[in-house]
XYZ file of C-alpha atoms in Angstrom:
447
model
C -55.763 -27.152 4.154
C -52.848 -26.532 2.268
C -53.270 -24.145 -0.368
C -50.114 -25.545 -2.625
C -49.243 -26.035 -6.136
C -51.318 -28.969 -7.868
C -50.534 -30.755 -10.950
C -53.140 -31.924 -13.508
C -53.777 -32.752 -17.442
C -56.749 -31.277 -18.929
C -57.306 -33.373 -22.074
C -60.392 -31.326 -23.398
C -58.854 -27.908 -23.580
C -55.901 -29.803 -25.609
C -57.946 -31.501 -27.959
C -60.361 -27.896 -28.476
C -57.037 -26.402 -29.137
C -55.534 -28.924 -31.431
C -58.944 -28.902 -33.228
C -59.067 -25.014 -33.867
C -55.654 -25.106 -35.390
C -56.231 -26.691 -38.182
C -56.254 -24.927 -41.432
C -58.238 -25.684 -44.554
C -61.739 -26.315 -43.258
C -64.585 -27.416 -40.140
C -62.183 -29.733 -37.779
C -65.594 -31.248 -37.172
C -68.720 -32.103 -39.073
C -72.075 -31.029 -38.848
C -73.228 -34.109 -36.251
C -76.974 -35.456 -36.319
C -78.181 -35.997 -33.060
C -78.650 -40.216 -32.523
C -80.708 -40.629 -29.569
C -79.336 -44.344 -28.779
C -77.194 -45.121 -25.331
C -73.753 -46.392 -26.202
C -73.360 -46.965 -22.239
C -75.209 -46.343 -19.338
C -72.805 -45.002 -16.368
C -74.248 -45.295 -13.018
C -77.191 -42.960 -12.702
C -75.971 -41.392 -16.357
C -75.582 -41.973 -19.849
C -73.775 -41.651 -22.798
C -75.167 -40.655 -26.444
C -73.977 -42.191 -29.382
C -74.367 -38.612 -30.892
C -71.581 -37.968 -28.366
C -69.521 -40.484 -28.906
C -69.661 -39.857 -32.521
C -68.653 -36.243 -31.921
C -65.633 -37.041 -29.651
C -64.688 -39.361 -32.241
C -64.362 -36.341 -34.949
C -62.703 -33.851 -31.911
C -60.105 -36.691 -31.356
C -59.600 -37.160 -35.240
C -58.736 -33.879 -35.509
C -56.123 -33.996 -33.178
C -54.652 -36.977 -34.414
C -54.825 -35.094 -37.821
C -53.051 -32.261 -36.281
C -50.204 -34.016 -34.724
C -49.192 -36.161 -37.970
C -49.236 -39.320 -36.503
C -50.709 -42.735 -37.872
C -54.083 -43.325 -36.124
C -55.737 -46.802 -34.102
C -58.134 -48.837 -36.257
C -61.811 -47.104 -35.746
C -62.837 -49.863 -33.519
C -59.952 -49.958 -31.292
C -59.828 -45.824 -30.960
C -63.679 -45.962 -30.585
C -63.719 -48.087 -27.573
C -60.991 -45.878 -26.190
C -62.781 -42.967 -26.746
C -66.015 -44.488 -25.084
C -63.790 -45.479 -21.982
C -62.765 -41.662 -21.366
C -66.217 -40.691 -21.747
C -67.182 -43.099 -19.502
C -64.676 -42.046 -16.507
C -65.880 -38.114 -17.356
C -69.449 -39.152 -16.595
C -67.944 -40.743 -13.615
C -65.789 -37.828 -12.532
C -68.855 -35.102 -13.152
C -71.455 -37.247 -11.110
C -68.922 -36.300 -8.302
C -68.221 -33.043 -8.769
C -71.996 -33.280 -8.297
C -72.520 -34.506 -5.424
C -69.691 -32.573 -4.358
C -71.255 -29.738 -4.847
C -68.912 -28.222 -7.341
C -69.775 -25.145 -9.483
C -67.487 -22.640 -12.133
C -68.892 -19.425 -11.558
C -69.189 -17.368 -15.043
C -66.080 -15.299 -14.189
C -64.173 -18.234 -14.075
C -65.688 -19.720 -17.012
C -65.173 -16.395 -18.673
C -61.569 -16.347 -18.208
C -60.690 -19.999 -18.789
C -62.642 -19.080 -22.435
C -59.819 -15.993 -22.884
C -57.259 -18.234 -21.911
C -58.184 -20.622 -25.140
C -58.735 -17.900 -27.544
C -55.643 -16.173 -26.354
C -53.821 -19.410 -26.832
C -55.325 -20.037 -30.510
C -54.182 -16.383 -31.586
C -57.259 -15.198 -32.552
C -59.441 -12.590 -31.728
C -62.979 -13.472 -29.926
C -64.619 -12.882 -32.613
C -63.017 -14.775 -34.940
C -63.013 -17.660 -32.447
C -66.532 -17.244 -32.600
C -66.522 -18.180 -36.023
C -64.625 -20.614 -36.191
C -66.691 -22.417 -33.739
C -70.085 -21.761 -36.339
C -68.062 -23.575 -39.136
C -66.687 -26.357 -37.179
C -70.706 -26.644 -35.833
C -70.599 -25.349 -32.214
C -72.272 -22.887 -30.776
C -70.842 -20.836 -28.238
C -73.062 -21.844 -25.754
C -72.139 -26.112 -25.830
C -68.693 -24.452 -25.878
C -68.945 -22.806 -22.671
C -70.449 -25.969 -21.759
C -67.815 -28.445 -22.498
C -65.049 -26.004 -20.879
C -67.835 -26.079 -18.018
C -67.279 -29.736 -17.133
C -63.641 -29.569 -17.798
C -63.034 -27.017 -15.148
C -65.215 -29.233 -12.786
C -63.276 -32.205 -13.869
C -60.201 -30.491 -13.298
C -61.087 -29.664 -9.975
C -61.965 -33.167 -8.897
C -59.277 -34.597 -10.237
C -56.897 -32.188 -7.959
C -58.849 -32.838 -4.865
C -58.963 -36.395 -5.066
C -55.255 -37.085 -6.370
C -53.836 -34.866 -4.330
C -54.970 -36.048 -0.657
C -53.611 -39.502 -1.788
C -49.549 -37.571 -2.535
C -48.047 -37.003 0.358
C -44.280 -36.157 0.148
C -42.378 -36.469 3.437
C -39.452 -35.122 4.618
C -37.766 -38.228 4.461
C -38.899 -38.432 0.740
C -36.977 -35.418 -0.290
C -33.938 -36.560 1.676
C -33.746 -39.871 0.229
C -33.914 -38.001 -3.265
C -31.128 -35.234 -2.469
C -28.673 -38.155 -1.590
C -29.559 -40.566 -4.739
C -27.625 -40.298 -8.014
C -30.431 -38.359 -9.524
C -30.552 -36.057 -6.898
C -26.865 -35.141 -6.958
C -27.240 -34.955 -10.807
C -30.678 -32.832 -10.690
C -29.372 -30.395 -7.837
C -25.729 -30.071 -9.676
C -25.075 -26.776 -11.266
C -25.428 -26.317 -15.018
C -22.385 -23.834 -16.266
C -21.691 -22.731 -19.611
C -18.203 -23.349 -19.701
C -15.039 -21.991 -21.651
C -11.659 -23.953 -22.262
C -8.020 -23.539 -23.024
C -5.753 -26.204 -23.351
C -2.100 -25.789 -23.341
C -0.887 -28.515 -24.353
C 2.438 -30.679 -22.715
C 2.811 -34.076 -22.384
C 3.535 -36.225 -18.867
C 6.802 -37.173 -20.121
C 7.826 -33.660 -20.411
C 10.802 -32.126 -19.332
C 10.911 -29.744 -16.478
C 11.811 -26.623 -18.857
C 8.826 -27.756 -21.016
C 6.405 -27.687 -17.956
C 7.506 -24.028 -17.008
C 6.896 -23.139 -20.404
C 3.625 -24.500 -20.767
C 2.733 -22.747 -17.464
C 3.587 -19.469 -18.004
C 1.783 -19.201 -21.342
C -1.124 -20.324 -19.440
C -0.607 -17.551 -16.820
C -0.093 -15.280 -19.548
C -3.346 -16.322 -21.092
C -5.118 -16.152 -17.696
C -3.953 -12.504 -16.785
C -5.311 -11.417 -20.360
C -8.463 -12.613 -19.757
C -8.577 -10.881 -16.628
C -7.719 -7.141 -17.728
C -10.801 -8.061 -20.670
C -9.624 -10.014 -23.058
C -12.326 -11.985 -25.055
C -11.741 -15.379 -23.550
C -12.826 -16.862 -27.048
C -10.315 -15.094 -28.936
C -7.571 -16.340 -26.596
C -8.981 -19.752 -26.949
C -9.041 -19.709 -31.071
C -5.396 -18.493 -31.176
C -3.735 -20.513 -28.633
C -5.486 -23.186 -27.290
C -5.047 -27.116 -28.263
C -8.845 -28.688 -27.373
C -11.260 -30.192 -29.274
C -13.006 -27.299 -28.992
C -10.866 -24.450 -30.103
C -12.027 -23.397 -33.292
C -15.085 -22.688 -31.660
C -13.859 -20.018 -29.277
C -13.206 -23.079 -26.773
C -16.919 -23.792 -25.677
C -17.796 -26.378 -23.805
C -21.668 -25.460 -23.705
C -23.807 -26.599 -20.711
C -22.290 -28.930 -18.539
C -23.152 -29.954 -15.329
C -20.590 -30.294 -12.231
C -21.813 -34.012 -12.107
C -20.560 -34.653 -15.801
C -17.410 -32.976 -15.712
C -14.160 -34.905 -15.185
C -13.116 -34.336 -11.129
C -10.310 -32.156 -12.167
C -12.767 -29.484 -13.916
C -15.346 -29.743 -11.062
C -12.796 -29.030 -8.093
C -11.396 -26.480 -10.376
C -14.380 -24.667 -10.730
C -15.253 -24.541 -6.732
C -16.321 -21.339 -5.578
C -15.938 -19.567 -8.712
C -18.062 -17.187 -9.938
C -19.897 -15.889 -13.928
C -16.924 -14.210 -15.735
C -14.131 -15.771 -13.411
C -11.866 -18.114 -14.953
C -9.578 -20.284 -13.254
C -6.077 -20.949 -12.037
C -3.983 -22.749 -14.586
C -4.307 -26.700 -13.361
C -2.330 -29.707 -14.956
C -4.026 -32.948 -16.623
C -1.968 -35.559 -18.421
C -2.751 -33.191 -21.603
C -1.439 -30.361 -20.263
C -2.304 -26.686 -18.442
C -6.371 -26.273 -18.570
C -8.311 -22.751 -17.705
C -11.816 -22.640 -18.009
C -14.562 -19.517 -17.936
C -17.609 -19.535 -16.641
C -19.415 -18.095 -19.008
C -23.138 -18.450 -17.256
C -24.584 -20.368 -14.825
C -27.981 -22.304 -14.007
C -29.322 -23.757 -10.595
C -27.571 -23.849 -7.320
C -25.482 -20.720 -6.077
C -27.288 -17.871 -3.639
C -31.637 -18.081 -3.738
C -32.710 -14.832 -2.836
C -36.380 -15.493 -2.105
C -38.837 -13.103 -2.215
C -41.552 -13.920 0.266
C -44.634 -12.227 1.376
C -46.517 -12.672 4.697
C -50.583 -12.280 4.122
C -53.844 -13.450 5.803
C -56.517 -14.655 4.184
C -59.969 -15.902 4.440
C -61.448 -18.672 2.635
C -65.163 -19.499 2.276
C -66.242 -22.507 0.422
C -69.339 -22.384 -2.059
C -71.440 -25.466 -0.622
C -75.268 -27.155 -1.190
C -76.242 -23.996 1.356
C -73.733 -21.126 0.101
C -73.805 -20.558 -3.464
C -70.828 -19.667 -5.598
C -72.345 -15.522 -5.707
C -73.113 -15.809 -2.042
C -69.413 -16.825 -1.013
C -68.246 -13.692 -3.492
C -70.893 -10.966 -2.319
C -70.024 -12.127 1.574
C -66.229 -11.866 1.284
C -67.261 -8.184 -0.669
C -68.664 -7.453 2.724
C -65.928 -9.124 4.883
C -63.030 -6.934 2.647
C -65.185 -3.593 3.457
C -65.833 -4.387 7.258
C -61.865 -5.045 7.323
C -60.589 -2.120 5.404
C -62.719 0.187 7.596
C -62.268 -1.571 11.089
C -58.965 -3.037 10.532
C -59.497 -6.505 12.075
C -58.548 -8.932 9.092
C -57.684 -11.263 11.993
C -60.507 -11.526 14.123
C -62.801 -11.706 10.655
C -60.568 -14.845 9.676
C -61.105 -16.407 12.780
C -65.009 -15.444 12.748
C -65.387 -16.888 8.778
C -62.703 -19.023 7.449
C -62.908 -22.223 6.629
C -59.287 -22.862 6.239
C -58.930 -25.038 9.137
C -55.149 -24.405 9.022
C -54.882 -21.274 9.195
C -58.315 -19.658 10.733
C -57.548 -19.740 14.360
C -54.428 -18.040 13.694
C -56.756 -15.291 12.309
C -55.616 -17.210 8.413
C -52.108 -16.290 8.730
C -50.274 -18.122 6.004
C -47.031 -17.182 7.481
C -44.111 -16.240 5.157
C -44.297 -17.251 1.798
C -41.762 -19.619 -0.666
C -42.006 -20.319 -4.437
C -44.445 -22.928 -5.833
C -45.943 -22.969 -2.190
C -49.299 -21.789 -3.095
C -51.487 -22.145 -6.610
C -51.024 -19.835 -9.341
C -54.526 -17.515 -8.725
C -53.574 -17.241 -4.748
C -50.078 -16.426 -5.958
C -51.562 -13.772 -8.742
C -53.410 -12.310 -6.430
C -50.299 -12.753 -3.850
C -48.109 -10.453 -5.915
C -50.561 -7.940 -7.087
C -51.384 -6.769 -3.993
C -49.545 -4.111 -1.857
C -48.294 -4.254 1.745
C -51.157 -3.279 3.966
C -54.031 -3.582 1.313
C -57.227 -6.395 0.695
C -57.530 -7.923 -2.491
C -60.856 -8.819 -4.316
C -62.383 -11.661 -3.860
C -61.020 -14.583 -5.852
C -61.567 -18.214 -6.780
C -59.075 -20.878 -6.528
C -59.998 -25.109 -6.655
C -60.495 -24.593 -2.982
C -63.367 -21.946 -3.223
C -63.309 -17.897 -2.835
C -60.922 -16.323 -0.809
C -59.685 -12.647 0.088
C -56.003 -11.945 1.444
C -53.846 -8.969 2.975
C -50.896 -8.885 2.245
C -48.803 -7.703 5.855
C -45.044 -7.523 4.306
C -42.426 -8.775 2.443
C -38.958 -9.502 2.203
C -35.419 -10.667 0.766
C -34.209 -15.009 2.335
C -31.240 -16.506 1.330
C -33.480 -19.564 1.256
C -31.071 -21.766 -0.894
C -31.351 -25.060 1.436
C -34.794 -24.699 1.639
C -35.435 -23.894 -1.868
C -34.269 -26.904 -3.090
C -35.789 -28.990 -0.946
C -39.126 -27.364 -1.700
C -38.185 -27.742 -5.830
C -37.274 -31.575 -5.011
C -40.589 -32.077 -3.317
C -42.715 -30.671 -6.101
C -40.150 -32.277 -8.451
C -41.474 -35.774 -6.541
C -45.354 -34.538 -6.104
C -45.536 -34.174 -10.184
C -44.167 -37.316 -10.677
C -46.794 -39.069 -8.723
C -49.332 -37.229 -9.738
C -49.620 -38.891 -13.003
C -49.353 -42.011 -11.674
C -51.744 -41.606 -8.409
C -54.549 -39.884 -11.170
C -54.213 -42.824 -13.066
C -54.506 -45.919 -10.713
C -57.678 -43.542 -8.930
C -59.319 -42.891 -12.538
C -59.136 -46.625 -12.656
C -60.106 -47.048 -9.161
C -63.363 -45.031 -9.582
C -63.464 -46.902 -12.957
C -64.034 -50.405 -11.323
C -66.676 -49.163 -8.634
C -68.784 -48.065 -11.095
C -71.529 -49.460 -12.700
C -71.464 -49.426 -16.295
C -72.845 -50.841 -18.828
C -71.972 -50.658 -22.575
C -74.096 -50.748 -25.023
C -72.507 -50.127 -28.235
C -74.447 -52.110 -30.993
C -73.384 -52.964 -34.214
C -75.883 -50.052 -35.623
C -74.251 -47.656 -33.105
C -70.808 -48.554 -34.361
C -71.797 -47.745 -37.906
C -73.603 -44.597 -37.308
C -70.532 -43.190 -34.893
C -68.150 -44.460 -37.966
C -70.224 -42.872 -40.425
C -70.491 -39.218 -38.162
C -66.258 -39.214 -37.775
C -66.311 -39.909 -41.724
């Protein structure tokens, strides 16, 4: 198992937050229960008093963003469908045997209050006047979390970037325009024509060296630019903004070779005339000084026969038998379930950005050398780490590599989660059952 960086939408959280921003009164109305099956979903249904309630939640939204909304009908049966494939996807996380412990419920909760700026308690409130109680809150953030989680399992076993994959991308167009350096770039422009007599040319240099030694004992390269230099762009101190290497004329891009922030170049000759140009700042490419950290870790999967407290009060025990006996190792190789890593007592090796997903890499970094971190939960279950060193790579060829694959992974993932939602979609049964009456009641509840 690869512990790396997934990709994933979580449309619930989105609409919940879109909901709670509006201002001016309940995002939602008070709904009536309707105890009438708009579809029946394999061993599952779905409630019209559901329906009707996703109906207001996406309303909301639509509200929120400004934007002209489907007829009912049409955004009704739309709304039904993603219902439908959420029954779908929570029937496996079922039979999967997939659970959110509380502390992970807990925090994905903070996470949405923190991210509609209010405090708890107001959220609280705001949840009694839009007519939801905490409790079918927790509940719907619940099944999102398990969604989430079976949506990364599934889509991601069907990505796999190769080698080959990333190489093919490097030596494309778009790769040569997506690894390309990004300067911010000044310019001074002396100007002489081609037709220009020898004299003229000497001239027109040795301003330009002139120009070029000032900047280099401090002068302000945009002052120099305002008072003597002939481009578009002199009035303006001579900024170019961002440009990329790949969108710069050949003469600028050779020019800038090997120079560093602050430098400025030799005076070179166009058909306009004598060019320098600054480097003012730079994004991407140049020197990646990674920081990477070795650790071991152990990884225990909550299952039908290990529960999601059992997995977190046996790692307790696991971290206590390692602090005091020091054998991390041997207890990896004892307990894991990483089948990658456990028979190398879970070493993970060293470390590179993006490699591993965002609560391994918390945990990761919060750690010191030569210390056990609490147990934590990641998609893949509960896992403890040690963290045995770390260190300073000029990693540049391998960093972008690693940034093109995950540049490729995202990309699919939309695509793979969509073809498998409708995958999943067509080996279902389901049945709708959306009535006339059904229609009017769900249309009356979003009105």
């Amino acid at each position: 198992m690869r512990i790396t960086q997934k990709f994933t939408s979580t449309f619930i959280l989105s609409s919940i937050l879109a909901a709670c921003a509006l201002i001016g009164g309940p995002v939602t109305a008070q709904v009536q229960t309707l105890d009438q099956v708009v579809a029946v979903v394999d061993d599952d249904v779905v409630m019209a008093s559901e329906l009707a309630q996703r109906m207001n939640t996406i309303t909301a939204q639509i509200q929120a963003q400004q934007v002209q909304a489907p007829p009912v009908d049409i955004l009704r049966r739309q709304v039904l469908e993603q219902l439908i494939i959420e029954r779908l996807q929570l029937q496996m996380a079922s039979r999967a045997g997939v659970t959110i412990s509380e502390a992970e419920l807990d925090q994905a909760i903070a996470r949405v209050q923190q991210n509609a700026g209010v405090s708890p308690e107001a959220f609280r409130q705001r949840l009694r006047t839009d007519g939801m109680s905490m409790k079918s809150f927790r509940q719907q953030i619940r099944q999102e979390l398990m969604i989430r989680r079976v949506e990364q399992g599934s889509v991601n076993r069907r990505i796999q970037i190769t080698e080959q994959d990333v190489d093919n991308f490097l030596r494309s167009k778009e790769g040569a325009f997506w690894r390309s350096p990004q300067y911010e770039l000044g310019h001074i422009l002396i100007p002489i024509s081609s037709s220009a007599p020898a004299s003229e040319v000497t001239q027109a240099r040795e301003k330009a060296e002139e120009l070029l030694q000032q900047a280099r004992k401090g002068t302000d390269f945009r002052q120099l630019a305002i008072a003597n230099s002939a481009g578009q762009n002199a009035l303006a101190g001579g900024d170019l903004g961002w440009r990329k290497t790949v969108e710069l004329p050949t003469l600028f891009a050779d020019a800038l070779n090997g120079l560093k922030v602050g430098e400025v170049t030799e005076p070179f000759r166009s058909d306009a005339g004598f060019h320098l140009l600054k480097i003012h700042a730079q994004k991407g490419a140049g020197e990646q000084l990674v920081e990477q950290t070795k650790v071991r870790h152990i990884l225990l999967k909550p299952s039908a026969i290990l529960t999601d407290d059992e997995a977190y009060n046996k790692l307790i025990g696991l971290r206590k038998e390692a602090m005091a006996s020091e054998n991390f190792a041997e207890l990896a190789r004892e307990n894991s379930e990483d089948i990658g890593s456990m028979l190398s007592g879970g070493d993970l090796g060293w470390s590179m950005p993006g490699q591993f997903v965002p609560e391994f890499t918390q945990a990761m970094d919060t750690t010191s050398i030569g210390e056990i971190c609490l147990p934590f939960r990641s998609q893949f279950g509960w896992h403890i780490l040690m963290v045995e060193g770390r260190r300073k790579q000029d990693m540049t060829d391998q960093y972008i590599r690693n940034q093109a694959a995950n540049l490729l992974r995202n990309r699919r993932y939309e695509e793979e989660l969509q073809n498998w939602r409708r995958e999943i979609r067509d080996q279902a049964y389901v049945e709708i059952k959306l009535s006339e009456e059904a229609e009017a009641n769900s249309g009356n509840e979003q009105r």
